[in-house]
Short mmCIF file of C-alpha atoms and ligand atoms in Angstrom, two decimals:
data_model
loop_
_atom_site.label_atom_id
_atom_site.label_comp_id
_atom_site.label_asym_id
_atom_site.label_seq_id
_atom_site.Cartn_x
_atom_site.Cartn_y
_atom_site.Cartn_z
CA VAL A 121 129.20 -141.82 -66.17
CA SER A 122 128.08 -145.32 -64.73
CA ALA A 123 128.41 -148.67 -66.43
CA ALA A 124 124.91 -149.50 -67.40
CA SER A 125 125.22 -145.83 -69.81
CA PRO A 126 129.76 -146.53 -71.39
CA ARG A 127 128.59 -143.67 -73.45
CA ARG A 128 127.82 -140.71 -72.16
CA VAL A 129 129.97 -137.88 -72.36
CA LEU A 130 130.53 -135.23 -69.93
CA HIS A 131 127.59 -132.54 -70.51
CA PHE A 132 128.89 -128.53 -70.58
CA GLY A 133 125.81 -127.54 -72.94
CA ALA A 134 124.34 -124.61 -72.00
CA GLY A 135 119.85 -126.15 -71.89
CA PRO A 136 118.73 -129.26 -71.73
CA ALA A 137 121.66 -129.45 -69.90
CA ALA A 138 122.41 -132.37 -67.83
CA LEU A 139 120.54 -133.85 -65.06
CA PRO A 140 121.56 -136.36 -62.29
CA LEU A 141 121.93 -140.19 -64.04
CA PRO A 142 120.06 -141.79 -60.88
CA VAL A 143 116.57 -139.41 -62.05
CA LEU A 144 117.90 -140.46 -65.79
CA GLU A 145 117.60 -143.68 -64.86
CA GLN A 146 114.33 -143.39 -62.51
CA ALA A 147 112.59 -141.81 -65.02
CA GLN A 148 113.41 -144.88 -67.66
CA ARG A 149 111.98 -146.90 -65.21
CA ASP A 150 108.97 -145.00 -64.65
CA LEU A 151 108.56 -144.72 -68.20
CA LEU A 152 107.11 -148.82 -69.19
CA ASP A 153 105.08 -149.03 -65.36
CA TYR A 154 105.08 -145.93 -63.03
CA ALA A 155 104.88 -146.11 -59.64
CA GLY A 156 102.99 -150.16 -60.10
CA SER A 157 100.46 -148.21 -62.29
CA GLY A 158 100.66 -150.74 -65.26
CA ILE A 159 101.15 -147.33 -67.01
CA GLY A 160 103.55 -145.77 -67.63
CA ILE A 161 104.52 -141.53 -67.33
CA LEU A 162 103.22 -140.54 -70.54
CA GLU A 163 100.25 -142.66 -70.79
CA LEU A 164 99.24 -140.49 -66.96
CA SER A 165 95.72 -138.68 -67.22
CA HIS A 166 97.18 -135.35 -65.42
CA ARG A 167 93.64 -136.06 -63.65
CA GLY A 168 94.47 -139.12 -62.16
CA ALA A 169 95.50 -139.92 -58.46
CA GLU A 170 98.57 -140.35 -59.67
CA TYR A 171 99.84 -136.86 -61.53
CA GLY A 172 97.63 -135.02 -58.78
CA ALA A 173 100.17 -136.78 -55.89
CA LEU A 174 103.77 -136.52 -57.74
CA LYS A 175 102.98 -132.13 -58.69
CA GLU A 176 102.61 -132.06 -54.92
CA ARG A 177 105.54 -133.78 -53.67
CA ALA A 178 107.31 -131.90 -56.04
CA GLU A 179 105.85 -128.72 -55.04
CA GLY A 180 106.40 -129.02 -51.39
CA THR A 181 110.12 -130.27 -51.92
CA LEU A 182 109.67 -127.11 -54.10
CA ARG A 183 109.17 -125.33 -51.00
CA ARG A 184 111.67 -126.90 -48.50
CA LEU A 185 113.75 -125.63 -50.48
CA LEU A 186 113.21 -122.63 -50.82
CA GLY A 187 111.31 -122.24 -47.59
CA ALA A 188 107.77 -120.82 -49.45
CA GLY A 189 104.96 -120.32 -47.37
CA ASP A 190 101.28 -120.50 -48.49
CA ASP A 191 102.05 -116.09 -48.80
CA TRP A 192 103.65 -117.40 -52.11
CA ALA A 193 101.58 -119.02 -55.16
CA VAL A 194 103.62 -121.89 -56.82
CA LEU A 195 102.73 -122.87 -60.95
CA PHE A 196 104.30 -124.90 -63.09
CA LEU A 197 103.30 -123.46 -66.64
CA PRO A 198 104.12 -124.11 -70.08
CA GLY A 199 106.01 -121.84 -72.66
CA GLY A 200 109.33 -121.45 -70.86
CA ALA A 201 110.83 -117.87 -69.66
CA SER A 202 109.81 -116.38 -73.04
CA LEU A 203 106.63 -116.44 -72.24
CA GLN A 204 107.04 -115.18 -69.02
CA PHE A 205 108.73 -112.01 -70.44
CA ALA A 206 104.83 -111.48 -72.01
CA MET A 207 103.13 -113.06 -69.08
CA VAL A 208 104.30 -111.66 -66.37
CA PRO A 209 103.77 -107.08 -67.78
CA LEU A 210 100.49 -108.58 -69.06
CA ASN A 211 99.74 -109.76 -65.58
CA LEU A 212 100.92 -107.40 -63.18
CA GLY A 213 101.34 -104.11 -66.00
CA ALA A 214 104.07 -102.94 -68.49
CA HIS A 215 104.33 -99.68 -67.10
CA ALA A 216 107.97 -100.48 -65.57
CA ASP A 217 111.04 -100.71 -65.02
CA TYR A 218 114.32 -104.04 -66.18
CA VAL A 219 118.20 -104.15 -66.31
CA LEU A 220 119.37 -105.26 -69.08
CA THR A 221 122.17 -107.46 -68.19
CA GLY A 222 121.85 -109.93 -71.94
CA SER A 223 119.71 -110.62 -74.79
CA TRP A 224 117.52 -112.32 -72.51
CA ALA A 225 117.78 -109.46 -70.57
CA LYS A 226 116.73 -107.57 -73.22
CA LYS A 227 114.34 -110.20 -75.10
CA ALA A 228 112.59 -109.52 -71.72
CA TRP A 229 112.39 -106.14 -72.20
CA GLN A 230 111.25 -106.03 -75.97
CA GLU A 231 108.46 -107.78 -74.66
CA ALA A 232 106.88 -105.44 -72.49
CA ARG A 233 107.51 -102.55 -74.59
CA LYS A 234 104.64 -104.21 -76.87
CA LEU A 235 102.49 -104.22 -74.15
CA GLY A 236 104.07 -100.76 -72.10
CA ASP A 237 106.50 -98.41 -71.76
CA ALA A 238 109.38 -100.27 -70.31
CA HIS A 239 112.40 -98.66 -69.05
CA VAL A 240 115.88 -99.66 -69.37
CA ALA A 241 116.78 -98.89 -66.04
CA ALA A 242 120.60 -100.18 -66.45
CA THR A 243 121.75 -101.40 -69.26
CA SER A 244 125.77 -103.06 -69.60
CA GLU A 245 125.37 -103.49 -73.29
CA ALA A 246 128.06 -100.58 -73.89
CA THR A 247 130.63 -103.04 -72.40
CA HIS A 248 129.59 -105.99 -73.80
CA PHE A 249 127.26 -107.66 -70.98
CA ASP A 250 131.00 -108.28 -68.59
CA ARG A 251 129.27 -106.81 -65.77
CA ILE A 252 126.08 -106.05 -63.64
CA PRO A 253 125.21 -102.39 -63.75
CA ARG A 254 125.23 -101.40 -59.74
CA ASP A 255 123.51 -97.42 -60.42
CA LEU A 256 119.80 -98.18 -61.31
CA ASP A 257 117.46 -95.55 -62.82
CA LEU A 258 113.75 -96.21 -61.01
CA ARG A 259 111.54 -95.06 -61.14
CA PRO A 260 108.95 -94.49 -58.16
CA THR A 261 105.88 -95.75 -60.43
CA ALA A 262 107.37 -99.10 -61.75
CA LYS A 263 105.17 -101.30 -61.63
CA TYR A 264 107.43 -103.25 -61.05
CA LEU A 265 111.92 -103.92 -61.16
CA HIS A 266 112.99 -107.19 -63.21
CA VAL A 267 115.99 -108.07 -63.60
CA THR A 268 117.84 -112.27 -64.86
CA SER A 269 119.87 -113.66 -62.11
CA ASN A 270 121.99 -115.29 -64.26
CA ASN A 271 123.35 -113.97 -67.85
CA THR A 272 123.60 -117.55 -69.65
CA ILE A 273 124.98 -115.98 -72.98
CA TYR A 274 127.08 -113.46 -71.02
CA GLY A 275 128.67 -115.53 -68.25
CA THR A 276 127.67 -113.09 -65.57
CA GLN A 277 125.66 -113.39 -62.01
CA TRP A 278 123.58 -110.94 -59.38
CA ARG A 279 125.20 -111.84 -56.38
CA GLU A 280 123.02 -110.34 -54.13
CA MET A 281 119.77 -109.26 -56.28
CA PRO A 282 119.12 -104.90 -54.82
CA GLU A 283 116.28 -103.53 -52.51
CA VAL A 284 114.06 -101.71 -54.00
CA PRO A 285 110.80 -100.11 -53.81
CA ALA A 286 109.24 -102.03 -56.57
CA PRO A 287 108.23 -105.01 -56.91
CA LEU A 288 111.11 -107.16 -58.02
CA VAL A 289 110.52 -110.02 -61.18
CA CYS A 290 113.79 -112.15 -61.42
CA ASP A 291 114.49 -114.32 -64.08
CA ALA A 292 115.96 -117.13 -61.95
CA SER A 293 116.24 -119.25 -65.65
CA SER A 294 119.70 -120.13 -65.07
CA ASP A 295 120.64 -120.58 -61.31
CA LEU A 296 116.88 -121.44 -59.63
CA PHE A 297 117.99 -124.25 -57.32
CA SER A 298 121.97 -123.64 -57.48
CA ARG A 299 122.28 -121.74 -54.88
CA PRO A 300 120.15 -120.18 -51.45
CA LEU A 301 117.26 -116.56 -52.09
CA SER A 302 116.71 -114.55 -50.23
CA LEU A 303 112.86 -114.69 -50.82
CA GLU A 304 111.79 -111.52 -49.00
CA ARG A 305 114.15 -109.84 -51.62
CA HIS A 306 111.61 -111.06 -54.80
CA ASP A 307 107.93 -111.46 -55.32
CA LEU A 308 108.20 -113.16 -58.37
CA ILE A 309 110.83 -115.58 -59.67
CA TYR A 310 110.03 -117.46 -62.76
CA ALA A 311 112.59 -120.03 -64.43
CA GLY A 312 112.42 -122.63 -67.51
CA ALA A 313 113.11 -125.71 -66.42
CA GLN A 314 115.56 -126.84 -68.78
CA LYS A 315 119.15 -126.43 -66.77
CA ASN A 316 118.78 -127.15 -63.56
CA LEU A 317 115.22 -128.95 -62.19
CA GLY A 318 114.47 -131.01 -65.30
CA PRO A 319 113.38 -131.16 -68.78
CA ALA A 320 112.41 -128.13 -70.88
CA GLY A 321 108.58 -128.21 -71.41
CA VAL A 322 108.26 -127.17 -67.92
CA THR A 323 108.64 -123.33 -66.52
CA VAL A 324 107.92 -122.74 -62.85
CA VAL A 325 106.11 -119.63 -61.48
CA LEU A 326 106.62 -118.90 -57.74
CA LEU A 327 104.75 -114.88 -57.25
CA ARG A 328 103.94 -113.47 -53.57
CA ARG A 329 99.66 -114.67 -53.80
CA GLU A 330 98.61 -110.28 -52.71
CA LEU A 331 100.47 -110.68 -56.93
CA LEU A 332 98.42 -112.48 -58.24
CA ALA A 333 95.01 -109.28 -57.23
CA ARG A 334 96.37 -107.41 -60.52
CA SER A 335 95.64 -110.06 -63.19
CA PRO A 336 93.38 -108.03 -65.32
CA ASP A 337 90.40 -110.85 -66.47
CA ASP A 338 90.59 -109.47 -69.97
CA ILE A 339 93.40 -111.23 -71.35
CA PRO A 340 93.54 -115.14 -72.30
CA THR A 341 92.75 -117.51 -69.97
CA MET A 342 96.37 -119.05 -70.98
CA LEU A 343 98.56 -116.32 -70.64
CA ASN A 344 96.67 -115.44 -66.75
CA TYR A 345 98.43 -115.62 -63.47
CA ARG A 346 95.88 -115.72 -61.63
CA VAL A 347 93.44 -118.66 -64.23
CA HIS A 348 96.90 -121.04 -63.84
CA GLU A 349 96.45 -120.65 -59.65
CA ALA A 350 92.99 -121.03 -59.65
CA HIS A 351 93.01 -124.97 -61.05
CA GLN A 352 96.77 -125.83 -59.59
CA SER A 353 98.60 -125.37 -63.18
CA ASN A 354 95.41 -127.65 -64.56
CA TYR A 355 93.58 -125.57 -66.03
CA ASN A 356 94.07 -127.49 -69.55
CA THR A 357 97.55 -130.57 -69.53
CA PRO A 358 99.71 -130.02 -68.07
CA PRO A 359 103.59 -131.50 -69.20
CA VAL A 360 103.25 -134.52 -66.79
CA PHE A 361 106.43 -136.26 -68.30
CA ALA A 362 108.16 -133.03 -67.38
CA VAL A 363 106.61 -131.90 -63.64
CA HIS A 364 107.15 -135.12 -62.90
CA VAL A 365 111.04 -136.09 -63.55
CA MET A 366 111.01 -132.12 -62.07
CA GLY A 367 110.13 -133.40 -59.08
CA LEU A 368 113.41 -136.06 -59.10
CA VAL A 369 115.47 -133.97 -59.70
CA LEU A 370 114.47 -131.41 -56.44
CA ALA A 371 114.56 -134.62 -54.24
CA TRP A 372 117.57 -135.11 -55.74
CA ILE A 373 118.99 -131.78 -54.72
CA GLU A 374 117.26 -132.03 -50.86
CA ALA A 375 118.85 -134.95 -51.12
CA GLN A 376 122.47 -133.88 -51.39
CA GLY A 377 121.98 -130.90 -48.54
CA GLY A 378 119.55 -128.62 -50.57
CA LEU A 379 120.18 -125.43 -51.73
CA VAL A 380 123.76 -124.69 -49.44
CA ALA A 381 124.85 -128.09 -50.51
CA MET A 382 124.12 -126.98 -54.37
CA ALA A 383 125.77 -123.92 -53.69
CA ALA A 384 128.93 -125.53 -52.00
CA ARG A 385 128.96 -127.32 -55.01
CA ASN A 386 128.37 -125.16 -57.28
CA GLU A 387 131.16 -123.31 -56.04
CA ALA A 388 134.22 -124.93 -56.07
CA LYS A 389 133.37 -125.94 -59.10
CA ALA A 390 133.22 -122.41 -60.67
CA GLY A 391 136.42 -121.28 -58.50
CA ARG A 392 138.49 -124.44 -60.28
CA LEU A 393 137.66 -123.68 -63.95
CA TYR A 394 138.94 -120.14 -63.07
CA ASP A 395 141.78 -120.88 -61.70
CA ALA A 396 143.03 -122.06 -64.70
CA ILE A 397 141.95 -119.22 -66.22
CA ASP A 398 143.73 -117.27 -64.61
CA ARG A 399 146.63 -118.68 -64.10
CA ILE A 400 146.98 -119.92 -68.29
CA PRO A 401 147.44 -117.72 -70.34
CA LEU A 402 146.07 -118.88 -73.61
CA TYR A 403 142.84 -118.56 -71.74
CA GLN A 404 141.09 -114.83 -71.32
CA GLY A 405 137.98 -114.72 -69.17
CA THR A 406 135.24 -113.16 -71.09
CA ALA A 407 133.29 -111.95 -67.56
CA VAL A 408 134.48 -109.22 -65.03
CA PRO A 409 136.09 -111.00 -61.82
CA ALA A 410 133.36 -109.89 -59.71
CA ASP A 411 129.74 -110.88 -61.34
CA ARG A 412 131.73 -114.16 -62.56
CA SER A 413 128.88 -116.87 -62.78
CA ARG A 414 129.12 -120.28 -61.17
CA MET A 415 126.44 -121.19 -64.02
CA ASN A 416 127.93 -120.44 -66.99
CA VAL A 417 131.81 -119.37 -66.83
CA THR A 418 132.35 -117.68 -70.03
CA PHE A 419 135.97 -117.16 -71.82
CA THR A 420 137.99 -116.65 -74.97
CA LEU A 421 141.17 -117.59 -76.74
CA SER A 422 144.82 -115.50 -76.66
CA ASP A 423 144.16 -117.25 -80.34
CA PRO A 424 141.01 -117.22 -81.08
CA GLY A 425 141.89 -119.78 -84.21
CA ARG A 426 142.81 -122.01 -81.89
CA GLU A 427 138.94 -122.25 -81.19
CA ASP A 428 137.37 -124.53 -83.27
CA ALA A 429 140.51 -127.53 -82.08
CA PHE A 430 139.93 -126.87 -78.73
CA LEU A 431 136.33 -128.02 -79.34
CA ALA A 432 137.03 -131.53 -80.85
CA GLU A 433 139.43 -132.52 -79.32
CA ALA A 434 137.65 -131.84 -76.06
CA ARG A 435 134.38 -133.31 -77.86
CA ARG A 436 137.47 -137.07 -79.05
CA GLU A 437 137.90 -136.73 -75.47
CA GLY A 438 134.01 -136.77 -73.77
CA LEU A 439 133.54 -133.27 -72.62
CA VAL A 440 131.05 -131.71 -75.18
CA GLY A 441 128.86 -128.55 -74.92
CA LEU A 442 131.21 -126.22 -74.82
CA LYS A 443 131.02 -124.39 -77.81
CA GLY A 444 129.89 -120.61 -76.60
CA HIS A 445 126.12 -118.92 -77.93
CA ARG A 446 125.93 -118.97 -81.38
CA SER A 447 126.03 -114.61 -80.75
CA VAL A 448 128.24 -114.37 -78.77
CA GLY A 449 131.53 -117.17 -79.47
CA GLY A 450 134.59 -118.50 -77.19
CA ILE A 451 134.00 -120.81 -74.89
CA ARG A 452 130.81 -121.94 -72.98
CA ALA A 453 131.05 -124.68 -69.98
CA SER A 454 127.77 -124.78 -68.07
CA LEU A 455 128.67 -125.46 -64.83
CA TYR A 456 124.97 -126.50 -62.92
CA ASN A 457 123.63 -128.80 -60.51
CA ALA A 458 124.64 -132.42 -61.63
CA VAL A 459 128.11 -131.52 -63.31
CA GLU A 460 129.92 -133.42 -61.00
CA PRO A 461 132.75 -131.53 -59.56
CA GLU A 462 135.61 -134.39 -61.22
CA ALA A 463 134.14 -133.77 -65.07
CA VAL A 464 135.22 -130.12 -64.13
CA GLU A 465 138.63 -131.51 -63.45
CA ARG A 466 138.56 -133.68 -66.78
CA LEU A 467 138.32 -130.18 -68.51
CA VAL A 468 140.61 -128.52 -66.45
CA ALA A 469 143.37 -131.49 -67.46
CA PHE A 470 141.76 -131.13 -70.60
CA MET A 471 142.65 -127.12 -70.92
CA GLU A 472 146.14 -127.36 -69.59
CA ALA A 473 147.44 -129.81 -72.29
CA PHE A 474 145.60 -128.73 -75.35
CA ALA A 475 147.32 -125.61 -73.86
CA ALA A 476 151.51 -127.29 -73.33
CA ARG A 477 150.67 -128.61 -76.94
CA SER A 478 149.22 -125.56 -78.52
CA GLY A 479 153.00 -123.81 -77.00
C1 LIG B 130 118.47 -116.81 -68.38
C2 LIG B 130 117.22 -116.25 -69.39
N1 LIG B 130 116.56 -116.94 -69.64
C3 LIG B 130 114.78 -117.39 -70.86
C4 LIG B 130 115.68 -117.87 -71.18
C5 LIG B 130 114.71 -118.64 -72.62
O1 LIG B 130 114.56 -119.93 -72.29
P1 LIG B 130 112.60 -120.95 -72.77
O2 LIG B 130 113.92 -121.29 -74.03
O3 LIG B 130 112.44 -121.71 -72.04
O4 LIG B 130 111.88 -119.50 -73.73
C6 LIG B 130 116.84 -118.77 -71.08
C7 LIG B 130 117.61 -120.02 -72.02
O5 LIG B 130 118.49 -120.25 -72.08
C8 LIG B 130 117.66 -118.35 -70.25
O6 LIG B 130 118.84 -118.66 -69.93
#
């Protein structure tokens, strides 16, 4: 919290999520005059030189952070991660396998089922998605395997992607850029920006160029990866502001030391919070320890009747966004990149004091 914005609270919401303060301050300046152009960023043409340069910079930073070379296409698309649930099977073929690790994974599978015979390779639904299933029932003919790297609602996360024969498609909406990832195990990665990357409105899709050949000509133009790639994500008017802020966030990540530094910072924050959950009897983690997410820490109170008081008192102390997803309840603290370690210290101190008051 800076002196310039004394009313800002500590934001643990799951998305749209906290953004780095220097990024918000830069975006604020750019609203009136982008880079000395005399035009605000919201007014800038997507066909002009300024946008072309900022988009190229954002893409360059993204490629450097991930180590993605020319064999990867990088697209900035509208429609959120939810549109990718349909675009992936439309472009790659819907005879595909899905691992169901939460509500978002299930939605992706349900969308693919509308388009073909999407098959469940594994699911942890029987145990309320408290873990990542290990045994995968893979079909040799599958066009791809779809996984969700981090389960925003249930607080579980794949430690490592599985090595499988089919192309691996990963919904990384809630952990892309929070840690290094092994690109060689992936074939398509997508993420809505509004957690670790920027504001809502832009979705990043990275795919191996060779997959572009699969996009059929007869699918709607706006849903065709090949069209977006051919037009460098400028087929229609892109979300200029969202792409700009994403570029600022990516530059901020790079300046912090890149993905290795992000992973260390996120690991430490999550470790601190899980330690409190395991130490204080009032709190119970909901995910099995081996599969706990570093991004979304989910827990309940042993006295569920105290949850409303927990949330209300936290809010009074400036700790907001802690209510679990409406479908599961409980408490969820999202610890995305921009959440400062000091915010986690404040949360842990609050949890200790609240537990002491609860006797
Ligand atoms: C893992 C995951 N996938 C997909 C979505 C849906 O994203 P969007 O709202 O951008 O469509 C979310 C949103 O929270 C998510 O966490």
